[in-house]
PDB file of N, CA and C in Angstrom:
ATOM      1  N   UNK R 127       9.957 -23.066  21.762  1.00 52.00           N
ATOM      2  CA  UNK R 127       9.249 -21.872  21.355  1.00 52.00           C
ATOM      3  C   UNK R 127       9.332 -21.742  19.831  1.00 52.00           C
ATOM      4  N   UNK R 128       8.225 -21.469  19.196  1.00 59.00           N
ATOM      5  CA  UNK R 128       8.171 -21.294  17.750  1.00 59.00           C
ATOM      6  C   UNK R 128       8.307 -19.809  17.435  1.00 59.00           C
ATOM      7  N   UNK R 129       9.272 -19.485  16.607  1.00 66.00           N
ATOM      8  CA  UNK R 129       9.453 -18.094  16.191  1.00 66.00           C
ATOM      9  C   UNK R 129       8.678 -17.851  14.909  1.00 66.00           C
ATOM     10  N   UNK R 130       7.996 -16.730  14.851  1.00 86.00           N
ATOM     11  CA  UNK R 130       7.258 -16.419  13.629  1.00 86.00           C
ATOM     12  C   UNK R 130       8.193 -15.761  12.621  1.00 86.00           C
ATOM     13  N   UNK R 131       7.883 -15.961  11.360  1.00 91.00           N
ATOM     14  CA  UNK R 131       8.679 -15.373  10.291  1.00 91.00           C
ATOM     15  C   UNK R 131       8.250 -13.929  10.076  1.00 91.00           C
ATOM     16  N   UNK R 132       9.196 -13.106   9.689  1.00 95.00           N
ATOM     17  CA  UNK R 132       8.872 -11.722   9.357  1.00 95.00           C
ATOM     18  C   UNK R 132       8.269 -11.682   7.951  1.00 95.00           C
ATOM     19  N   UNK R 133       7.624 -10.563   7.632  1.00 96.00           N
ATOM     20  CA  UNK R 133       7.095 -10.380   6.271  1.00 96.00           C
ATOM     21  C   UNK R 133       8.186 -10.600   5.240  1.00 96.00           C
ATOM     22  N   UNK R 134       9.339 -10.018   5.472  1.00 96.00           N
ATOM     23  CA  UNK R 134      10.471 -10.117   4.548  1.00 96.00           C
ATOM     24  C   UNK R 134      10.855 -11.577   4.330  1.00 96.00           C
ATOM     25  N   UNK R 135      10.948 -12.333   5.409  1.00 97.00           N
ATOM     26  CA  UNK R 135      11.328 -13.749   5.298  1.00 97.00           C
ATOM     27  C   UNK R 135      10.275 -14.555   4.533  1.00 97.00           C
ATOM     28  N   UNK R 136       9.014 -14.243   4.752  1.00 97.00           N
ATOM     29  CA  UNK R 136       7.940 -14.941   4.029  1.00 97.00           C
ATOM     30  C   UNK R 136       8.020 -14.641   2.536  1.00 97.00           C
ATOM     31  N   UNK R 137       8.223 -13.369   2.194  1.00 98.00           N
ATOM     32  CA  UNK R 137       8.320 -12.993   0.782  1.00 98.00           C
ATOM     33  C   UNK R 137       9.507 -13.695   0.127  1.00 98.00           C
ATOM     34  N   UNK R 138      10.657 -13.695   0.780  1.00 97.00           N
ATOM     35  CA  UNK R 138      11.835 -14.379   0.235  1.00 97.00           C
ATOM     36  C   UNK R 138      11.543 -15.866   0.014  1.00 97.00           C
ATOM     37  N   UNK R 139      10.988 -16.513   1.015  1.00 97.00           N
ATOM     38  CA  UNK R 139      10.698 -17.953   0.923  1.00 97.00           C
ATOM     39  C   UNK R 139       9.709 -18.255  -0.195  1.00 97.00           C
ATOM     40  N   UNK R 140       8.629 -17.484  -0.252  1.00 98.00           N
ATOM     41  CA  UNK R 140       7.597 -17.762  -1.247  1.00 98.00           C
ATOM     42  C   UNK R 140       8.059 -17.441  -2.670  1.00 98.00           C
ATOM     43  N   UNK R 141       8.835 -16.387  -2.841  1.00 98.00           N
ATOM     44  CA  UNK R 141       9.363 -16.080  -4.181  1.00 98.00           C
ATOM     45  C   UNK R 141      10.285 -17.190  -4.669  1.00 98.00           C
ATOM     46  N   UNK R 142      11.055 -17.762  -3.776  1.00 98.00           N
ATOM     47  CA  UNK R 142      11.965 -18.851  -4.158  1.00 98.00           C
ATOM     48  C   UNK R 142      11.207 -20.115  -4.556  1.00 98.00           C
ATOM     49  N   UNK R 143       9.950 -20.212  -4.181  1.00 98.00           N
ATOM     50  CA  UNK R 143       9.134 -21.385  -4.495  1.00 98.00           C
ATOM     51  C   UNK R 143       8.389 -21.264  -5.823  1.00 98.00           C
ATOM     52  N   UNK R 144       8.406 -20.104  -6.445  1.00 98.00           N
ATOM     53  CA  UNK R 144       7.719 -19.932  -7.733  1.00 98.00           C
ATOM     54  C   UNK R 144       8.418 -20.791  -8.780  1.00 98.00           C
ATOM     55  N   UNK R 145       7.640 -21.522  -9.571  1.00 96.00           N
ATOM     56  CA  UNK R 145       8.169 -22.542 -10.484  1.00 96.00           C
ATOM     57  C   UNK R 145       9.321 -22.080 -11.364  1.00 96.00           C
ATOM     58  N   UNK R 146       9.194 -20.946 -12.027  1.00 97.00           N
ATOM     59  CA  UNK R 146      10.204 -20.552 -13.007  1.00 97.00           C
ATOM     60  C   UNK R 146      11.143 -19.466 -12.491  1.00 97.00           C
ATOM     61  N   UNK R 147      11.327 -19.413 -11.173  1.00 97.00           N
ATOM     62  CA  UNK R 147      12.241 -18.422 -10.601  1.00 97.00           C
ATOM     63  C   UNK R 147      13.685 -18.788 -10.952  1.00 97.00           C
ATOM     64  N   UNK R 148      14.473 -17.777 -11.312  1.00 97.00           N
ATOM     65  CA  UNK R 148      15.905 -17.967 -11.583  1.00 97.00           C
ATOM     66  C   UNK R 148      16.712 -17.617 -10.340  1.00 97.00           C
ATOM     67  N   UNK R 149      16.386 -16.474  -9.737  1.00 97.00           N
ATOM     68  CA  UNK R 149      17.141 -16.015  -8.577  1.00 97.00           C
ATOM     69  C   UNK R 149      16.297 -15.035  -7.778  1.00 97.00           C
ATOM     70  N   UNK R 150      16.532 -14.995  -6.491  1.00 98.00           N
ATOM     71  CA  UNK R 150      15.904 -14.026  -5.600  1.00 98.00           C
ATOM     72  C   UNK R 150      17.013 -13.399  -4.776  1.00 98.00           C
ATOM     73  N   UNK R 151      17.089 -12.074  -4.821  1.00 97.00           N
ATOM     74  CA  UNK R 151      18.139 -11.368  -4.078  1.00 97.00           C
ATOM     75  C   UNK R 151      17.511 -10.315  -3.172  1.00 97.00           C
ATOM     76  N   UNK R 152      18.158 -10.105  -2.052  1.00 97.00           N
ATOM     77  CA  UNK R 152      17.713  -9.103  -1.092  1.00 97.00           C
ATOM     78  C   UNK R 152      18.866  -8.148  -0.837  1.00 97.00           C
ATOM     79  N   UNK R 153      18.542  -6.875  -0.692  1.00 96.00           N
ATOM     80  CA  UNK R 153      19.579  -5.894  -0.391  1.00 96.00           C
ATOM     81  C   UNK R 153      18.967  -4.712   0.345  1.00 96.00           C
ATOM     82  N   UNK R 154      19.780  -4.032   1.136  1.00 95.00           N
ATOM     83  CA  UNK R 154      19.277  -2.819   1.784  1.00 95.00           C
ATOM     84  C   UNK R 154      18.953  -1.766   0.735  1.00 95.00           C
ATOM     85  N   UNK R 155      17.952  -0.947   1.026  1.00 91.00           N
ATOM     86  CA  UNK R 155      17.583   0.132   0.112  1.00 91.00           C
ATOM     87  C   UNK R 155      17.179   1.338   0.947  1.00 91.00           C
ATOM     88  N   UNK R 156      17.941   2.386   0.872  1.00 89.00           N
ATOM     89  CA  UNK R 156      17.667   3.611   1.613  1.00 89.00           C
ATOM     90  C   UNK R 156      17.370   3.269   3.068  1.00 89.00           C
ATOM     91  N   UNK R 157      16.147   3.458   3.510  1.00 93.00           N
ATOM     92  CA  UNK R 157      15.777   3.195   4.900  1.00 93.00           C
ATOM     93  C   UNK R 157      15.014   1.888   5.041  1.00 93.00           C
ATOM     94  N   UNK R 158      15.206   0.980   4.108  1.00 96.00           N
ATOM     95  CA  UNK R 158      14.452  -0.264   4.146  1.00 96.00           C
ATOM     96  C   UNK R 158      15.133  -1.381   3.399  1.00 96.00           C
ATOM     97  N   UNK R 159      14.341  -2.098   2.623  1.00 97.00           N
ATOM     98  CA  UNK R 159      14.821  -3.302   1.948  1.00 97.00           C
ATOM     99  C   UNK R 159      14.218  -3.401   0.553  1.00 97.00           C
ATOM    100  N   UNK R 160      14.990  -4.046  -0.345  1.00 97.00           N
ATOM    101  CA  UNK R 160      14.489  -4.380  -1.683  1.00 97.00           C
ATOM    102  C   UNK R 160      14.759  -5.858  -1.919  1.00 97.00           C
ATOM    103  N   UNK R 161      13.755  -6.519  -2.429  1.00 98.00           N
ATOM    104  CA  UNK R 161      13.864  -7.917  -2.852  1.00 98.00           C
ATOM    105  C   UNK R 161      13.563  -7.932  -4.340  1.00 98.00           C
ATOM    106  N   UNK R 162      14.449  -8.568  -5.100  1.00 98.00           N
ATOM    107  CA  UNK R 162      14.199  -8.722  -6.531  1.00 98.00           C
ATOM    108  C   UNK R 162      14.141 -10.204  -6.858  1.00 98.00           C
ATOM    109  N   UNK R 163      13.065 -10.598  -7.524  1.00 98.00           N
ATOM    110  CA  UNK R 163      12.908 -11.979  -7.963  1.00 98.00           C
ATOM    111  C   UNK R 163      12.934 -11.976  -9.486  1.00 98.00           C
ATOM    112  N   UNK R 164      13.765 -12.833 -10.054  1.00 98.00           N
ATOM    113  CA  UNK R 164      13.921 -12.918 -11.511  1.00 98.00           C
ATOM    114  C   UNK R 164      13.353 -14.235 -12.007  1.00 98.00           C
ATOM    115  N   UNK R 165      12.642 -14.159 -13.141  1.00 98.00           N
ATOM    116  CA  UNK R 165      11.976 -15.336 -13.693  1.00 98.00           C
ATOM    117  C   UNK R 165      12.500 -15.638 -15.094  1.00 98.00           C
ATOM    118  N   UNK R 166      12.318 -16.886 -15.542  1.00 96.00           N
ATOM    119  CA  UNK R 166      12.867 -17.295 -16.837  1.00 96.00           C
ATOM    120  C   UNK R 166      12.104 -16.741 -18.033  1.00 96.00           C
ATOM    121  N   UNK R 167      11.063 -15.947 -17.810  1.00 97.00           N
ATOM    122  CA  UNK R 167      10.323 -15.320 -18.903  1.00 97.00           C
ATOM    123  C   UNK R 167      10.866 -13.937 -19.269  1.00 97.00           C
ATOM    124  N   UNK R 168      11.976 -13.520 -18.617  1.00 97.00           N
ATOM    125  CA  UNK R 168      12.570 -12.217 -18.912  1.00 97.00           C
ATOM    126  C   UNK R 168      12.008 -11.079 -18.078  1.00 97.00           C
ATOM    127  N   UNK R 169      11.221 -11.411 -17.068  1.00 98.00           N
ATOM    128  CA  UNK R 169      10.651 -10.413 -16.169  1.00 98.00           C
ATOM    129  C   UNK R 169      11.141 -10.639 -14.751  1.00 98.00           C
ATOM    130  N   UNK R 170      10.955  -9.620 -13.946  1.00 98.00           N
ATOM    131  CA  UNK R 170      11.286  -9.716 -12.540  1.00 98.00           C
ATOM    132  C   UNK R 170      10.315  -8.891 -11.725  1.00 98.00           C
ATOM    133  N   UNK R 171      10.376  -9.098 -10.423  1.00 98.00           N
ATOM    134  CA  UNK R 171       9.573  -8.328  -9.481  1.00 98.00           C
ATOM    135  C   UNK R 171      10.521  -7.579  -8.556  1.00 98.00           C
ATOM    136  N   UNK R 172      10.324  -6.287  -8.447  1.00 98.00           N
ATOM    137  CA  UNK R 172      11.039  -5.475  -7.471  1.00 98.00           C
ATOM    138  C   UNK R 172      10.068  -5.211  -6.330  1.00 98.00           C
ATOM    139  N   UNK R 173      10.400  -5.724  -5.167  1.00 98.00           N
ATOM    140  CA  UNK R 173       9.523  -5.652  -4.001  1.00 98.00           C
ATOM    141  C   UNK R 173      10.244  -4.812  -2.948  1.00 98.00           C
ATOM    142  N   UNK R 174       9.662  -3.685  -2.576  1.00 98.00           N
ATOM    143  CA  UNK R 174      10.358  -2.756  -1.683  1.00 98.00           C
ATOM    144  C   UNK R 174       9.488  -2.306  -0.522  1.00 98.00           C
ATOM    145  N   UNK R 175      10.191  -1.962   0.538  1.00 98.00           N
ATOM    146  CA  UNK R 175       9.604  -1.234   1.667  1.00 98.00           C
ATOM    147  C   UNK R 175      10.696  -0.326   2.209  1.00 98.00           C
ATOM    148  N   UNK R 176      10.517   0.963   2.039  1.00 97.00           N
ATOM    149  CA  UNK R 176      11.458   1.951   2.560  1.00 97.00           C
ATOM    150  C   UNK R 176      10.709   3.253   2.787  1.00 97.00           C
ATOM    151  N   UNK R 177      11.272   4.114   3.587  1.00 96.00           N
ATOM    152  CA  UNK R 177      10.630   5.390   3.856  1.00 96.00           C
ATOM    153  C   UNK R 177      10.396   6.115   2.538  1.00 96.00           C
ATOM    154  N   UNK R 178       9.154   6.394   2.230  1.00 95.00           N
ATOM    155  CA  UNK R 178       8.797   7.020   0.960  1.00 95.00           C
ATOM    156  C   UNK R 178       8.098   6.071   0.004  1.00 95.00           C
ATOM    157  N   UNK R 179       8.211   4.759   0.214  1.00 97.00           N
ATOM    158  CA  UNK R 179       7.488   3.826  -0.654  1.00 97.00           C
ATOM    159  C   UNK R 179       6.007   3.835  -0.271  1.00 97.00           C
ATOM    160  N   UNK R 180       5.174   3.464  -1.244  1.00 97.00           N
ATOM    161  CA  UNK R 180       3.732   3.449  -1.012  1.00 97.00           C
ATOM    162  C   UNK R 180       3.378   2.343  -0.024  1.00 97.00           C
ATOM    163  N   UNK R 181       2.970   2.743   1.168  1.00 97.00           N
ATOM    164  CA  UNK R 181       2.593   1.783   2.196  1.00 97.00           C
ATOM    165  C   UNK R 181       3.568   1.682   3.351  1.00 97.00           C
ATOM    166  N   UNK R 182       4.711   2.352   3.253  1.00 97.00           N
ATOM    167  CA  UNK R 182       5.764   2.231   4.267  1.00 97.00           C
ATOM    168  C   UNK R 182       5.246   2.500   5.681  1.00 97.00           C
ATOM    169  N   UNK R 183       4.521   3.554   5.853  1.00 96.00           N
ATOM    170  CA  UNK R 183       4.067   3.939   7.200  1.00 96.00           C
ATOM    171  C   UNK R 183       3.112   2.908   7.796  1.00 96.00           C
ATOM    172  N   UNK R 184       2.461   2.144   6.949  1.00 97.00           N
ATOM    173  CA  UNK R 184       1.540   1.105   7.418  1.00 97.00           C
ATOM    174  C   UNK R 184       2.184  -0.283   7.385  1.00 97.00           C
ATOM    175  N   UNK R 185       3.508  -0.316   7.154  1.00 96.00           N
ATOM    176  CA  UNK R 185       4.269  -1.569   7.074  1.00 96.00           C
ATOM    177  C   UNK R 185       3.777  -2.465   5.947  1.00 96.00           C
ATOM    178  N   UNK R 186       3.416  -1.818   4.829  1.00 98.00           N
ATOM    179  CA  UNK R 186       2.995  -2.541   3.635  1.00 98.00           C
ATOM    180  C   UNK R 186       4.078  -2.428   2.576  1.00 98.00           C
ATOM    181  N   UNK R 187       3.903  -3.115   1.466  1.00 98.00           N
ATOM    182  CA  UNK R 187       4.926  -3.270   0.435  1.00 98.00           C
ATOM    183  C   UNK R 187       4.530  -2.600  -0.870  1.00 98.00           C
ATOM    184  N   UNK R 188       5.528  -2.375  -1.718  1.00 98.00           N
ATOM    185  CA  UNK R 188       5.355  -1.816  -3.053  1.00 98.00           C
ATOM    186  C   UNK R 188       6.036  -2.752  -4.051  1.00 98.00           C
ATOM    187  N   UNK R 189       5.395  -2.985  -5.196  1.00 98.00           N
ATOM    188  CA  UNK R 189       5.942  -3.883  -6.226  1.00 98.00           C
ATOM    189  C   UNK R 189       5.998  -3.159  -7.561  1.00 98.00           C
ATOM    190  N   UNK R 190       7.086  -3.385  -8.287  1.00 98.00           N
ATOM    191  CA  UNK R 190       7.220  -2.914  -9.667  1.00 98.00           C
ATOM    192  C   UNK R 190       7.589  -4.104 -10.546  1.00 98.00           C
ATOM    193  N   UNK R 191       7.128  -4.064 -11.781  1.00 98.00           N
ATOM    194  CA  UNK R 191       7.487  -5.089 -12.764  1.00 98.00           C
ATOM    195  C   UNK R 191       8.806  -4.671 -13.411  1.00 98.00           C
ATOM    196  N   UNK R 192       9.737  -5.610 -13.497  1.00 98.00           N
ATOM    197  CA  UNK R 192      11.018  -5.380 -14.167  1.00 98.00           C
ATOM    198  C   UNK R 192      11.049  -6.192 -15.454  1.00 98.00           C
ATOM    199  N   UNK R 193      11.759  -5.686 -16.453  1.00 97.00           N
ATOM    200  CA  UNK R 193      11.989  -6.437 -17.681  1.00 97.00           C
ATOM    201  C   UNK R 193      13.491  -6.437 -17.938  1.00 97.00           C
ATOM    202  N   UNK R 194      14.023  -7.607 -18.274  1.00 96.00           N
ATOM    203  CA  UNK R 194      15.455  -7.749 -18.496  1.00 96.00           C
ATOM    204  C   UNK R 194      16.006  -8.893 -17.663  1.00 96.00           C
ATOM    205  N   UNK R 195      17.233  -8.687 -17.186  1.00 93.00           N
ATOM    206  CA  UNK R 195      17.871  -9.697 -16.349  1.00 93.00           C
ATOM    207  C   UNK R 195      18.610  -9.000 -15.203  1.00 93.00           C
ATOM    208  N   UNK R 196      19.277  -9.765 -14.378  1.00 93.00           N
ATOM    209  CA  UNK R 196      19.941  -9.196 -13.200  1.00 93.00           C
ATOM    210  C   UNK R 196      20.991  -8.146 -13.548  1.00 93.00           C
ATOM    211  N   UNK R 197      21.627  -8.271 -14.695  1.00 94.00           N
ATOM    212  CA  UNK R 197      22.681  -7.330 -15.079  1.00 94.00           C
ATOM    213  C   UNK R 197      22.140  -6.075 -15.749  1.00 94.00           C
ATOM    214  N   UNK R 198      21.067  -6.214 -16.517  1.00 96.00           N
ATOM    215  CA  UNK R 198      20.522  -5.072 -17.251  1.00 96.00           C
ATOM    216  C   UNK R 198      18.999  -5.182 -17.275  1.00 96.00           C
ATOM    217  N   UNK R 199      18.369  -4.227 -16.646  1.00 97.00           N
ATOM    218  CA  UNK R 199      16.912  -4.266 -16.568  1.00 97.00           C
ATOM    219  C   UNK R 199      16.347  -2.851 -16.472  1.00 97.00           C
ATOM    220  N   UNK R 200      15.053  -2.749 -16.725  1.00 97.00           N
ATOM    221  CA  UNK R 200      14.310  -1.502 -16.605  1.00 97.00           C
ATOM    222  C   UNK R 200      12.995  -1.795 -15.910  1.00 97.00           C
ATOM    223  N   UNK R 201      12.386  -0.743 -15.394  1.00 97.00           N
ATOM    224  CA  UNK R 201      11.012  -0.871 -14.931  1.00 97.00           C
ATOM    225  C   UNK R 201      10.130  -1.020 -16.162  1.00 97.00           C
ATOM    226  N   UNK R 202       9.128  -1.850 -16.084  1.00 97.00           N
ATOM    227  CA  UNK R 202       8.217  -2.090 -17.196  1.00 97.00           C
ATOM    228  C   UNK R 202       6.842  -1.546 -16.816  1.00 97.00           C
ATOM    229  N   UNK R 203       6.403  -0.555 -17.572  1.00 96.00           N
ATOM    230  CA  UNK R 203       5.136   0.113 -17.281  1.00 96.00           C
ATOM    231  C   UNK R 203       4.030  -0.265 -18.249  1.00 96.00           C
ATOM    232  N   UNK R 204       4.194  -1.360 -18.968  1.00 94.00           N
ATOM    233  CA  UNK R 204       3.222  -1.723 -19.985  1.00 94.00           C
ATOM    234  C   UNK R 204       2.933  -3.220 -19.942  1.00 94.00           C
ATOM    235  N   UNK R 205       2.286  -3.642 -18.858  1.00 95.00           N
ATOM    236  CA  UNK R 205       1.896  -5.047 -18.749  1.00 95.00           C
ATOM    237  C   UNK R 205       0.426  -5.122 -18.371  1.00 95.00           C
ATOM    238  N   UNK R 206      -0.108  -6.312 -18.467  1.00 95.00           N
ATOM    239  CA  UNK R 206      -1.490  -6.512 -18.040  1.00 95.00           C
ATOM    240  C   UNK R 206      -1.622  -6.418 -16.521  1.00 95.00           C
ATOM    241  N   UNK R 207      -0.501  -6.463 -15.821  1.00 97.00           N
ATOM    242  CA  UNK R 207      -0.522  -6.378 -14.355  1.00 97.00           C
ATOM    243  C   UNK R 207      -0.684  -4.934 -13.892  1.00 97.00           C
ATOM    244  N   UNK R 208       0.106  -4.030 -14.475  1.00 96.00           N
ATOM    245  CA  UNK R 208       0.037  -2.626 -14.080  1.00 96.00           C
ATOM    246  C   UNK R 208       0.764  -1.749 -15.084  1.00 96.00           C
ATOM    247  N   UNK R 209       0.455  -0.468 -15.038  1.00 96.00           N
ATOM    248  CA  UNK R 209       1.183   0.513 -15.849  1.00 96.00           C
ATOM    249  C   UNK R 209       1.956   1.471 -14.935  1.00 96.00           C
ATOM    250  N   UNK R 210       2.189   1.045 -13.700  1.00 97.00           N
ATOM    251  CA  UNK R 210       2.896   1.847 -12.702  1.00 97.00           C
ATOM    252  C   UNK R 210       3.410   0.894 -11.626  1.00 97.00           C
ATOM    253  N   UNK R 211       3.914   1.430 -10.522  1.00 98.00           N
ATOM    254  CA  UNK R 211       4.199   0.588  -9.370  1.00 98.00           C
ATOM    255  C   UNK R 211       2.880   0.347  -8.646  1.00 98.00           C
ATOM    256  N   UNK R 212       2.845  -0.704  -7.845  1.00 98.00           N
ATOM    257  CA  UNK R 212       1.646  -1.015  -7.068  1.00 98.00           C
ATOM    258  C   UNK R 212       2.035  -0.947  -5.598  1.00 98.00           C
ATOM    259  N   UNK R 213       1.376  -0.086  -4.845  1.00 98.00           N
ATOM    260  CA  UNK R 213       1.713   0.087  -3.441  1.00 98.00           C
ATOM    261  C   UNK R 213       0.618  -0.381  -2.508  1.00 98.00           C
ATOM    262  N   UNK R 214       0.921  -0.227  -1.207  1.00 98.00           N
ATOM    263  CA  UNK R 214      -0.053  -0.561  -0.155  1.00 98.00           C
ATOM    264  C   UNK R 214      -0.422  -2.042  -0.177  1.00 98.00           C
ATOM    265  N   UNK R 215       0.569  -2.918  -0.385  1.00 98.00           N
ATOM    266  CA  UNK R 215       0.304  -4.349  -0.550  1.00 98.00           C
ATOM    267  C   UNK R 215       0.626  -5.151   0.703  1.00 98.00           C
ATOM    268  N   UNK R 216      -0.216  -6.125   0.993  1.00 98.00           N
ATOM    269  CA  UNK R 216       0.066  -7.091   2.043  1.00 98.00           C
ATOM    270  C   UNK R 216       1.043  -8.142   1.491  1.00 98.00           C
ATOM    271  N   UNK R 217       1.560  -8.976   2.361  1.00 98.00           N
ATOM    272  CA  UNK R 217       2.462 -10.049   1.930  1.00 98.00           C
ATOM    273  C   UNK R 217       1.760 -10.970   0.922  1.00 98.00           C
ATOM    274  N   UNK R 218       0.532 -11.337   1.197  1.00 98.00           N
ATOM    275  CA  UNK R 218      -0.208 -12.203   0.283  1.00 98.00           C
ATOM    276  C   UNK R 218      -0.392 -11.590  -1.091  1.00 98.00           C
ATOM    277  N   UNK R 219      -0.678 -10.298  -1.120  1.00 98.00           N
ATOM    278  CA  UNK R 219      -0.830  -9.607  -2.401  1.00 98.00           C
ATOM    279  C   UNK R 219       0.497  -9.545  -3.152  1.00 98.00           C
ATOM    280  N   UNK R 220       1.596  -9.330  -2.429  1.00 98.00           N
ATOM    281  CA  UNK R 220       2.930  -9.312  -3.053  1.00 98.00           C
ATOM    282  C   UNK R 220       3.211 -10.649  -3.730  1.00 98.00           C
ATOM    283  N   UNK R 221       2.962 -11.742  -3.027  1.00 98.00           N
ATOM    284  CA  UNK R 221       3.227 -13.081  -3.574  1.00 98.00           C
ATOM    285  C   UNK R 221       2.353 -13.346  -4.794  1.00 98.00           C
ATOM    286  N   UNK R 222       1.099 -12.949  -4.739  1.00 98.00           N
ATOM    287  CA  UNK R 222       0.195 -13.137  -5.887  1.00 98.00           C
ATOM    288  C   UNK R 222       0.702 -12.365  -7.104  1.00 98.00           C
ATOM    289  N   UNK R 223       1.121 -11.119  -6.906  1.00 98.00           N
ATOM    290  CA  UNK R 223       1.632 -10.313  -8.022  1.00 98.00           C
ATOM    291  C   UNK R 223       2.927 -10.907  -8.566  1.00 98.00           C
ATOM    292  N   UNK R 224       3.825 -11.352  -7.683  1.00 98.00           N
ATOM    293  CA  UNK R 224       5.070 -11.982  -8.140  1.00 98.00           C
ATOM    294  C   UNK R 224       4.762 -13.209  -8.998  1.00 98.00           C
ATOM    295  N   UNK R 225       3.800 -14.010  -8.574  1.00 98.00           N
ATOM    296  CA  UNK R 225       3.379 -15.171  -9.381  1.00 98.00           C
ATOM    297  C   UNK R 225       2.850 -14.736 -10.733  1.00 98.00           C
ATOM    298  N   UNK R 226       2.058 -13.682 -10.757  1.00 98.00           N
ATOM    299  CA  UNK R 226       1.526 -13.182 -12.031  1.00 98.00           C
ATOM    300  C   UNK R 226       2.642 -12.665 -12.936  1.00 98.00           C
ATOM    301  N   UNK R 227       3.627 -11.990 -12.366  1.00 98.00           N
ATOM    302  CA  UNK R 227       4.772 -11.509 -13.152  1.00 98.00           C
ATOM    303  C   UNK R 227       5.513 -12.696 -13.760  1.00 98.00           C
ATOM    304  N   UNK R 228       5.641 -13.769 -13.003  1.00 98.00           N
ATOM    305  CA  UNK R 228       6.363 -14.954 -13.497  1.00 98.00           C
ATOM    306  C   UNK R 228       5.676 -15.596 -14.696  1.00 98.00           C
ATOM    307  N   UNK R 229       4.396 -15.264 -14.910  1.00 97.00           N
ATOM    308  CA  UNK R 229       3.626 -15.854 -16.013  1.00 97.00           C
ATOM    309  C   UNK R 229       3.460 -14.919 -17.206  1.00 97.00           C
ATOM    310  N   UNK R 230       4.015 -13.708 -17.114  1.00 97.00           N
ATOM    311  CA  UNK R 230       3.899 -12.770 -18.234  1.00 97.00           C
ATOM    312  C   UNK R 230       4.584 -13.317 -19.478  1.00 97.00           C
ATOM    313  N   UNK R 231       4.063 -12.936 -20.630  1.00 93.00           N
ATOM    314  CA  UNK R 231       4.689 -13.297 -21.892  1.00 93.00           C
ATOM    315  C   UNK R 231       5.238 -12.030 -22.535  1.00 93.00           C
ATOM    316  N   UNK R 232       6.498 -12.060 -22.912  1.00 78.00           N
ATOM    317  CA  UNK R 232       7.169 -10.870 -23.462  1.00 78.00           C
ATOM    318  C   UNK R 232       6.503 -10.377 -24.738  1.00 78.00           C
ATOM    319  N   UNK R 233       5.860 -11.260 -25.485  1.00 72.00           N
ATOM    320  CA  UNK R 233       5.219 -10.861 -26.731  1.00 72.00           C
ATOM    321  C   UNK R 233       4.091  -9.851 -26.516  1.00 72.00           C
ATOM    322  N   UNK R 234       3.530  -9.836 -25.319  1.00 58.00           N
ATOM    323  CA  UNK R 234       2.396  -8.951 -25.026  1.00 58.00           C
ATOM    324  C   UNK R 234       2.809  -7.630 -24.402  1.00 58.00           C
ATOM    325  N   UNK R 235       4.084  -7.312 -24.436  1.00 60.00           N
ATOM    326  CA  UNK R 235       4.591  -6.085 -23.813  1.00 60.00           C
ATOM    327  C   UNK R 235       5.294  -5.248 -24.846  1.00 60.00           C
ATOM    328  N   UNK R 236       4.966  -3.986 -24.882  1.00 53.00           N
ATOM    329  CA  UNK R 236       5.743  -3.071 -25.741  1.00 53.00           C
ATOM    330  C   UNK R 236       6.696  -2.304 -24.855  1.00 53.00           C
ATOM    331  N   UNK R 237       7.970  -2.326 -25.201  1.00 49.00           N
ATOM    332  CA  UNK R 237       8.992  -1.713 -24.343  1.00 49.00           C
ATOM    333  C   UNK R 237       9.036  -0.229 -24.524  1.00 49.00           C
TER     334      UNK R 237
END
């Protein structure tokens, strides 16, 4: 019998496959889960699904752009990707955004 992967497992697997990924971590968050993927360009993706996140009731995901590293980081609201969090995302959309975050250049962001 073939078991299907959960959305969470797919996101973890695909984030780990991004070329310049440094680390991918998963942790419980309130009533759900948070996955953070860190890239060698100084950015990261915070991928969440918890009660209150945009899309939670429809089993969709929310993504925020992070700037910094695993020890010290902030949400980044000034990128070509978004100026806020992005909610109501499918797994495919999450992976596409994570890939785009991995390609950001710090020179084009004002902190």
